[in-house]
Amino acid sequence: MRTPAYAAPAARARLGPFTIDRREPGPHDVLIDIRYCGVCHSDIHQVRDEWGDAAFPMVPGHEIAGTVSRVGSAVTHWKVGDTVGVGVFVDSCRRCEACVAGEEPYCEGSVSWSYNSTEQDGRTPTYGGYSTRITVDEAYVLRMPAALPLERAAPLLCAGITTYSPLRHFGVQAGDPIAVVGLGGLGHVAVRLAKAMGAHVTVLSHSPRKRDDALRLGADDFLVTVDATVFERNLKRFTFILDTVSVSHAYDPYIELVRRDGVMVLVGLPEPSLLGAPALVNARRRLAGSNVGGIRETQEMLDFCSQHGVMADVEVIPIQRINEAHDRAVANDVRYRFVIDNASLGDGLSGRGDARR
Ligand code: NAP
Ligand code: ZN
Ligand code: ZN
């Protein structure tokens, strides 16, 4: 099915109109008309090939929200008209320990990421949500919360689960003094989630102008990290720190803010990334990593957000402004998530490219 999309033709090139081929739904597939797609900083890292494994043409987008328009003959879970989401991955081996445990992003086989990846055949490229529709196996589809505006819920599919998962995994409890480093797409959702869990939340930001926003989002405290004395004055203050920063920075000063047996979790993926061991060793601290959560946990997160009214602050854009949005995100000029209105892709097909291989 020829499908309008926007693609990056090469590393660091501008994105432009492109046509991809979506498969006809098989027995277990769901065809989704995409209504909104969030713009994650990972999209930018990847189209700029900052992680070194980019394949082009690339159609980014892994915060995909839309409506089921067709279902395969064996699909039982979904029906036409359902409001659904697709996050960071569209398939996995389904057999390994991680998959069986519902931790698909940690699949020991191979994860089929939603773009810049391949289907389980290891060959067919995956294309993401900067497009008008997507065909996905029903087991990798999420139900979107009816209580939340869809454009504000779409970012939960990456920004939401990437921050919810470590908050849960590392056992953040009501009353815990925790910190979120970086008030961006991930960070602002993390503040809302952690507040909904009852934590005492401090934002550590290098942008003094974000103070009012942080407090409006529910943060209890806001510290500007350009003031180096902040680090001395807040030694061992937090039980848990979530680092969402997209730019290379020293971790040690932040690790020093963790209490004994506390944990700092990196979710931001700057490249290159700088690590130092002593700050971990000298208080038996743990520096951990965390990926997005599995399907079960993602659904749990969406239901939690629905219950607590947790959603993203978004700026909805037409796809034609995607390059500007990427540039603005890099310039730290987004409050706090760009979301593509996929209707702007139209149903006209561009003659410029054909991704069938
Ligand atoms: P974003 O909206 O661009 O936010 C990044 C934040 O980093 C900014 O808001 C800013 O916060 C801080 N920052 C930017 N430039 C900085 C600088 N020069 N020095 C210090 N801080 C700076 O990005 P995002 O979409 O939230 O993504 C954040 C990171 O998480 C990216 O690296 C992304 O690839 C990664 N990610 C990882 C996963 C995963 O599974 N682990 C999933 C999704 C995203 P302040 O202005 O408050 O300092
Ligand atoms: Zn993402
Ligand atoms: Zn697996």
Coordinates of C-alpha atoms and ligand atoms in Angstrom, one line a residue:
M1 CA 0.0 0.0 0.0
R2 CA 1.7 3.1 -1.2
T3 CA 1.7 5.6 1.8
P4 CA 2.7 9.2 2.0
A5 CA 5.6 9.9 4.4
Y6 CA 8.4 12.2 5.2
A7 CA 11.9 10.8 5.1
A8 CA 15.5 11.8 5.6
P9 CA 17.3 10.8 2.5
A10 CA 20.8 10.8 4.1
A11 CA 22.5 11.6 7.4
R12 CA 21.9 15.3 8.4
A13 CA 19.9 15.9 5.2
R14 CA 16.6 17.8 5.4
L15 CA 13.5 15.6 5.6
G16 CA 11.2 15.7 2.7
P17 CA 8.2 14.0 1.1
F18 CA 8.6 10.3 0.4
T19 CA 6.5 7.3 -0.5
I20 CA 6.7 4.1 1.5
D21 CA 5.1 0.7 1.1
R22 CA 3.0 -0.6 4.0
R23 CA 2.1 -4.3 4.0
E24 CA -1.5 -5.3 3.6
P25 CA -2.7 -6.5 7.0
G26 CA -2.0 -10.2 7.5
P27 CA -4.3 -12.3 9.8
H28 CA -2.7 -10.8 13.0
D29 CA -2.2 -7.3 11.8
V30 CA -3.9 -4.0 12.4
L31 CA -3.9 -1.1 10.0
I32 CA -3.8 2.2 11.7
D33 CA -4.5 5.6 10.2
I34 CA -2.0 7.8 12.0
R35 CA -3.5 11.0 13.4
Y36 CA -0.5 12.3 15.5
C37 CA 3.1 11.5 15.9
G38 CA 5.3 13.0 18.6
V39 CA 8.8 14.2 17.7
C40 CA 11.4 12.6 20.1
H41 CA 14.9 13.7 20.4
S42 CA 15.9 10.2 19.4
D43 CA 14.4 11.0 15.9
I44 CA 17.0 13.8 15.7
H45 CA 19.9 11.7 16.9
Q46 CA 19.0 9.1 14.4
V47 CA 18.4 11.3 11.3
R48 CA 21.7 13.0 12.0
D49 CA 23.3 9.6 12.5
E50 CA 24.7 10.5 15.9
W51 CA 24.4 6.9 17.1
G52 CA 26.3 5.6 14.0
D53 CA 23.8 2.9 12.9
A54 CA 21.5 5.0 10.7
A55 CA 20.0 3.5 7.5
F56 CA 18.5 5.8 4.8
P57 CA 16.0 6.7 3.6
M58 CA 14.7 7.0 7.2
V59 CA 11.1 7.7 8.2
P60 CA 11.3 8.5 11.9
G61 CA 8.6 8.7 14.5
H62 CA 7.8 6.4 17.4
E63 CA 5.1 8.2 19.3
I64 CA 2.3 7.1 17.0
A65 CA -1.4 7.6 17.8
G66 CA -4.3 7.0 15.5
T67 CA -7.4 5.0 14.6
V68 CA -7.7 1.4 13.6
S69 CA -8.9 1.3 10.0
R70 CA -8.7 -2.4 9.2
V71 CA -8.0 -5.6 11.1
G72 CA -6.7 -9.0 10.0
S73 CA -9.0 -12.1 10.0
A74 CA -7.5 -13.5 13.2
V75 CA -7.4 -10.2 15.2
T76 CA -9.5 -10.4 18.3
H77 CA -8.3 -7.6 20.4
W78 CA -9.0 -4.6 18.2
K79 CA -11.8 -3.4 16.0
V80 CA -12.1 -0.7 13.4
G81 CA -12.5 2.7 15.0
D82 CA -10.4 1.9 18.1
T83 CA -8.0 4.7 19.2
V84 CA -4.6 3.1 19.5
G85 CA -1.0 3.8 19.8
V86 CA 2.4 2.3 18.6
G87 CA 5.5 3.2 20.5
V88 CA 9.2 2.5 20.1
F89 CA 9.0 -1.0 18.8
V90 CA 6.7 -3.0 16.5
D91 CA 7.9 -6.6 17.1
S92 CA 10.4 -8.8 19.0
C93 CA 11.4 -12.5 19.0
R94 CA 8.6 -13.3 21.5
R95 CA 10.5 -16.4 22.7
C96 CA 13.4 -15.2 24.8
E97 CA 13.3 -14.7 28.6
A98 CA 12.8 -10.9 28.2
C99 CA 10.0 -11.2 25.7
V100 CA 8.2 -13.9 27.8
A101 CA 8.6 -11.6 30.9
G102 CA 7.0 -8.7 28.9
E103 CA 10.3 -6.8 28.7
E104 CA 10.4 -6.7 24.9
P105 CA 12.8 -3.8 24.5
Y106 CA 15.4 -6.0 26.2
C107 CA 14.7 -8.9 23.8
E108 CA 17.8 -11.2 23.5
G109 CA 16.9 -11.9 19.9
S110 CA 16.3 -8.8 18.0
V111 CA 13.9 -6.0 18.6
S112 CA 12.1 -4.6 15.6
W113 CA 12.3 -0.9 16.4
S114 CA 9.6 1.3 14.9
Y115 CA 12.0 2.8 12.4
N116 CA 15.7 2.5 11.4
S117 CA 15.4 -1.2 12.1
T118 CA 14.0 -4.3 10.4
E119 CA 11.0 -6.5 10.8
Q120 CA 11.7 -10.0 12.3
D121 CA 12.8 -11.3 8.9
G122 CA 15.9 -9.2 9.4
R123 CA 15.5 -7.6 6.0
T124 CA 12.4 -5.5 5.6
P125 CA 13.0 -2.0 6.9
T126 CA 10.7 -0.4 9.4
Y127 CA 9.4 3.0 8.9
G128 CA 7.9 5.2 11.6
G129 CA 5.1 7.6 12.3
Y130 CA 6.1 10.5 10.0
S131 CA 3.6 8.8 7.6
T132 CA -0.1 8.5 7.2
R133 CA -0.6 4.8 8.2
I134 CA 1.2 1.8 9.6
T135 CA 0.6 -1.9 9.7
V136 CA 1.5 -3.5 13.0
D137 CA 1.0 -6.9 14.6
E138 CA -1.9 -6.6 17.1
A139 CA 0.3 -7.7 20.0
Y140 CA 2.3 -4.6 19.7
V141 CA -0.5 -2.1 19.7
L142 CA -1.6 0.0 22.8
R143 CA -5.0 1.3 23.7
M144 CA -4.9 5.1 24.1
P145 CA -6.7 6.6 27.1
A146 CA -10.0 8.0 26.0
A147 CA -9.8 10.6 28.8
L148 CA -6.8 12.4 27.3
P149 CA -6.6 14.5 24.1
L150 CA -4.9 12.3 21.6
E151 CA -2.2 14.8 20.6
R152 CA -1.2 15.2 24.2
A153 CA -1.2 11.4 24.9
A154 CA 0.9 10.5 21.8
P155 CA 4.2 11.5 23.5
L156 CA 3.4 9.1 26.3
L157 CA 4.3 6.3 23.9
C158 CA 8.0 7.1 24.2
A159 CA 8.5 10.0 26.6
G160 CA 5.9 8.6 29.0
I161 CA 7.1 5.0 29.1
T162 CA 10.8 5.8 29.1
T163 CA 10.4 7.7 32.3
Y164 CA 7.6 5.7 33.9
S165 CA 9.5 2.4 33.5
P166 CA 12.6 3.4 35.6
L167 CA 10.5 5.2 38.2
R168 CA 8.6 1.9 38.7
H169 CA 11.5 -0.4 38.3
F170 CA 13.7 1.4 40.8
G171 CA 10.8 1.6 43.2
V172 CA 10.3 5.3 43.6
Q173 CA 7.8 5.8 46.4
A174 CA 5.6 8.5 47.7
G175 CA 7.7 11.0 49.7
D176 CA 11.0 10.0 48.1
P177 CA 13.3 13.0 47.3
I178 CA 14.0 12.5 43.6
A179 CA 15.4 14.7 40.8
V180 CA 14.8 14.9 37.1
V181 CA 17.7 16.3 35.0
G182 CA 16.7 18.2 31.9
L183 CA 13.3 19.6 31.4
G184 CA 12.5 18.6 27.8
G185 CA 10.1 16.1 26.3
L186 CA 11.0 13.3 28.6
G187 CA 11.8 15.5 31.6
H188 CA 8.5 17.3 31.7
V189 CA 6.5 14.1 31.5
A190 CA 8.7 12.6 34.2
V191 CA 7.9 15.4 36.5
R192 CA 4.2 14.8 36.1
L193 CA 4.5 11.1 36.5
A194 CA 6.7 11.3 39.6
K195 CA 4.4 13.8 41.2
A196 CA 1.4 11.5 40.4
M197 CA 3.4 8.8 42.3
G198 CA 3.8 11.2 45.2
A199 CA 7.5 11.8 45.0
H200 CA 9.1 15.1 46.1
V201 CA 10.5 16.2 42.7
T202 CA 13.3 18.6 42.0
V203 CA 14.2 19.7 38.5
L204 CA 17.9 20.2 37.7
S205 CA 18.0 22.3 34.5
H206 CA 20.6 24.4 32.7
S207 CA 17.8 26.8 31.6
P208 CA 16.9 29.3 34.3
R209 CA 13.9 30.4 32.1
K210 CA 12.2 27.0 32.7
R211 CA 11.6 27.6 36.4
D212 CA 8.0 28.7 36.2
D213 CA 7.2 25.8 33.9
A214 CA 8.8 23.3 36.2
L215 CA 6.7 24.6 39.1
R216 CA 3.6 24.6 37.0
L217 CA 4.2 21.0 36.0
G218 CA 4.3 20.2 39.7
A219 CA 7.9 20.2 40.6
D220 CA 8.6 21.0 44.3
D221 CA 12.0 22.6 43.6
F222 CA 14.0 23.9 40.7
L223 CA 17.8 24.1 40.6
V224 CA 19.8 25.8 37.9
T225 CA 22.9 23.7 37.2
V226 CA 24.9 26.6 35.6
D227 CA 25.5 27.6 39.2
A228 CA 28.2 25.2 40.2
T229 CA 27.5 25.7 43.9
V230 CA 24.3 23.8 43.4
F231 CA 26.2 20.6 43.3
E232 CA 28.0 21.3 46.6
R233 CA 24.9 22.4 48.3
N234 CA 22.8 19.4 47.3
L235 CA 25.3 16.5 47.9
K236 CA 23.5 13.2 48.7
R237 CA 20.1 14.9 48.6
F238 CA 18.2 12.4 46.3
T239 CA 17.4 8.8 46.4
F240 CA 16.8 8.6 42.7
I241 CA 17.9 10.8 39.8
L242 CA 16.6 10.5 36.2
D243 CA 19.0 12.0 33.6
T244 CA 17.1 12.9 30.4
V245 CA 19.7 15.2 28.9
S246 CA 20.3 14.8 25.2
V247 CA 23.7 16.5 25.1
S248 CA 27.1 15.1 26.4
H249 CA 27.8 16.2 29.9
A250 CA 29.7 15.0 33.0
Y251 CA 27.7 12.6 35.1
D252 CA 29.8 12.6 38.2
P253 CA 28.5 15.9 39.6
Y254 CA 25.0 14.6 39.4
I255 CA 25.9 11.1 40.8
E256 CA 27.3 13.0 43.8
L257 CA 23.8 14.2 44.5
V258 CA 22.6 10.6 45.1
R259 CA 22.3 9.2 48.6
R260 CA 24.0 6.0 49.8
D261 CA 22.4 3.1 47.9
G262 CA 20.5 5.5 45.8
V263 CA 20.4 5.3 42.0
M264 CA 21.0 7.5 39.1
V265 CA 19.3 6.3 35.9
L266 CA 20.4 7.5 32.5
V267 CA 17.7 7.6 29.8
G268 CA 19.2 10.4 27.8
L269 CA 21.5 9.1 25.0
P270 CA 24.0 11.8 24.1
E271 CA 26.9 10.7 21.9
P272 CA 29.7 10.7 23.0
S273 CA 28.8 10.0 26.6
L274 CA 31.3 10.5 29.4
L275 CA 31.4 8.3 32.5
G276 CA 33.4 8.3 35.6
A277 CA 33.6 5.4 38.2
P278 CA 34.7 6.9 41.5
A279 CA 31.4 8.8 42.1
L280 CA 29.7 5.4 41.9
V281 CA 32.1 3.5 44.0
N282 CA 32.5 5.8 46.9
A283 CA 28.9 5.5 48.1
R284 CA 27.9 2.2 46.6
R285 CA 25.7 4.1 44.3
R286 CA 24.2 2.5 41.2
L287 CA 24.4 4.2 37.9
A288 CA 21.8 2.4 35.8
G289 CA 20.4 2.4 32.4
S290 CA 16.8 1.9 31.4
N291 CA 15.1 1.5 28.1
V292 CA 11.4 1.9 27.3
G293 CA 9.1 -0.6 29.1
G294 CA 7.3 -3.6 27.5
I295 CA 3.8 -3.7 26.2
R296 CA 2.2 -4.7 29.4
E297 CA 3.9 -2.0 31.3
T298 CA 3.2 0.6 28.6
Q299 CA -0.5 -0.2 28.8
E300 CA -0.2 0.1 32.6
M301 CA 1.4 3.5 32.2
L302 CA -1.3 4.7 29.8
D303 CA -4.0 3.7 32.2
F304 CA -2.1 5.4 35.1
C305 CA -1.8 8.6 33.0
S306 CA -5.5 8.4 32.2
Q307 CA -6.3 8.0 35.9
H308 CA -4.0 10.9 37.0
G309 CA -4.5 13.2 34.0
V310 CA -0.8 12.9 33.1
M311 CA -0.1 14.1 29.5
A312 CA 2.4 16.1 27.5
D313 CA 2.5 19.9 26.8
V314 CA 2.6 19.9 23.0
E315 CA 3.1 22.2 20.0
V316 CA 1.2 20.7 17.1
I317 CA 2.9 21.2 13.8
P318 CA 2.2 20.3 10.2
I319 CA 4.8 17.9 8.7
Q320 CA 6.0 20.6 6.5
R321 CA 7.6 22.2 9.6
I322 CA 9.5 19.1 10.7
N323 CA 13.0 20.4 9.9
E324 CA 12.3 23.6 11.8
A325 CA 11.0 21.5 14.7
H326 CA 14.2 19.4 14.7
D327 CA 16.4 22.5 14.7
R328 CA 14.3 24.1 17.5
A329 CA 14.6 21.0 19.6
V330 CA 18.3 21.0 19.2
A331 CA 18.3 24.7 20.2
N332 CA 16.3 23.8 23.3
D333 CA 13.3 25.7 22.0
V334 CA 10.4 23.4 22.6
R335 CA 7.7 23.4 25.2
Y336 CA 7.7 20.5 25.6
R337 CA 7.0 18.2 22.7
F338 CA 6.4 18.8 19.0
V339 CA 3.6 16.6 17.7
I340 CA 2.9 16.2 14.0
D341 CA -0.6 16.5 12.8
N342 CA -0.4 13.7 10.3
A343 CA -3.4 15.0 8.3
S344 CA -0.9 17.5 6.9
L345 CA 0.7 14.7 5.0
G346 CA -2.4 14.6 2.8
D347 CA -3.3 11.5 0.8
G348 CA -1.4 12.6 -2.3
L349 CA 1.7 10.5 -3.0
S350 CA 5.0 12.1 -3.7
G351 CA 6.7 10.9 -6.9
R352 CA 10.1 11.5 -5.4
G353 CA 10.9 8.3 -3.7
D354 CA 9.8 4.7 -3.5
A355 CA 11.1 2.7 -0.6
R356 CA 10.2 -0.7 -1.9
R357 CA 13.3 -2.8 -1.9
Ligands
NAP1 P1 14.5 17.2 24.5 O1 13.1 17.4 24.5 O2 15.4 17.8 23.4 O3 15.1 17.5 26.0 C1 16.5 17.4 26.3 C2 16.8 18.3 27.4 O4 18.2 18.2 27.6 C3 16.5 19.7 27.2 O5 15.2 20.1 27.4 C4 17.5 20.4 28.2 O6 16.9 20.5 29.5 C5 18.6 19.4 28.2 N1 19.7 20.0 27.5 C6 19.7 20.3 26.2 N2 20.9 20.9 25.8 C7 21.7 20.9 26.9 C8 23.0 21.3 27.2 N3 23.8 21.8 26.2 N4 23.5 21.1 28.4 C9 22.7 20.5 29.4 N5 21.4 20.1 29.1 C10 20.9 20.3 27.9 O7 14.8 15.6 24.3 P2 13.9 14.3 24.7 O8 13.1 14.0 23.6 O9 13.4 14.5 26.0 O10 15.1 13.2 24.8 C11 16.1 13.3 25.7 C12 17.1 12.2 25.5 O11 16.5 11.0 25.9 C13 17.6 12.1 24.1 O12 19.0 11.8 24.2 C14 16.9 10.9 23.6 O13 17.5 10.2 22.5 C15 16.8 10.0 24.8 N6 15.8 9.0 24.8 C16 16.1 7.8 25.4 C17 15.1 6.8 25.5 C18 15.5 5.5 26.1 O14 14.8 4.5 25.8 N7 16.4 5.4 27.0 C19 13.8 7.0 25.0 C20 13.5 8.3 24.5 C21 14.5 9.3 24.4 P3 17.2 21.9 30.4 O15 17.0 23.0 29.5 O16 16.2 21.8 31.5 O17 18.6 21.7 30.9
ZN2 ZN 11.7 8.4 21.8
ZN3 ZN 12.9 -11.7 22.6

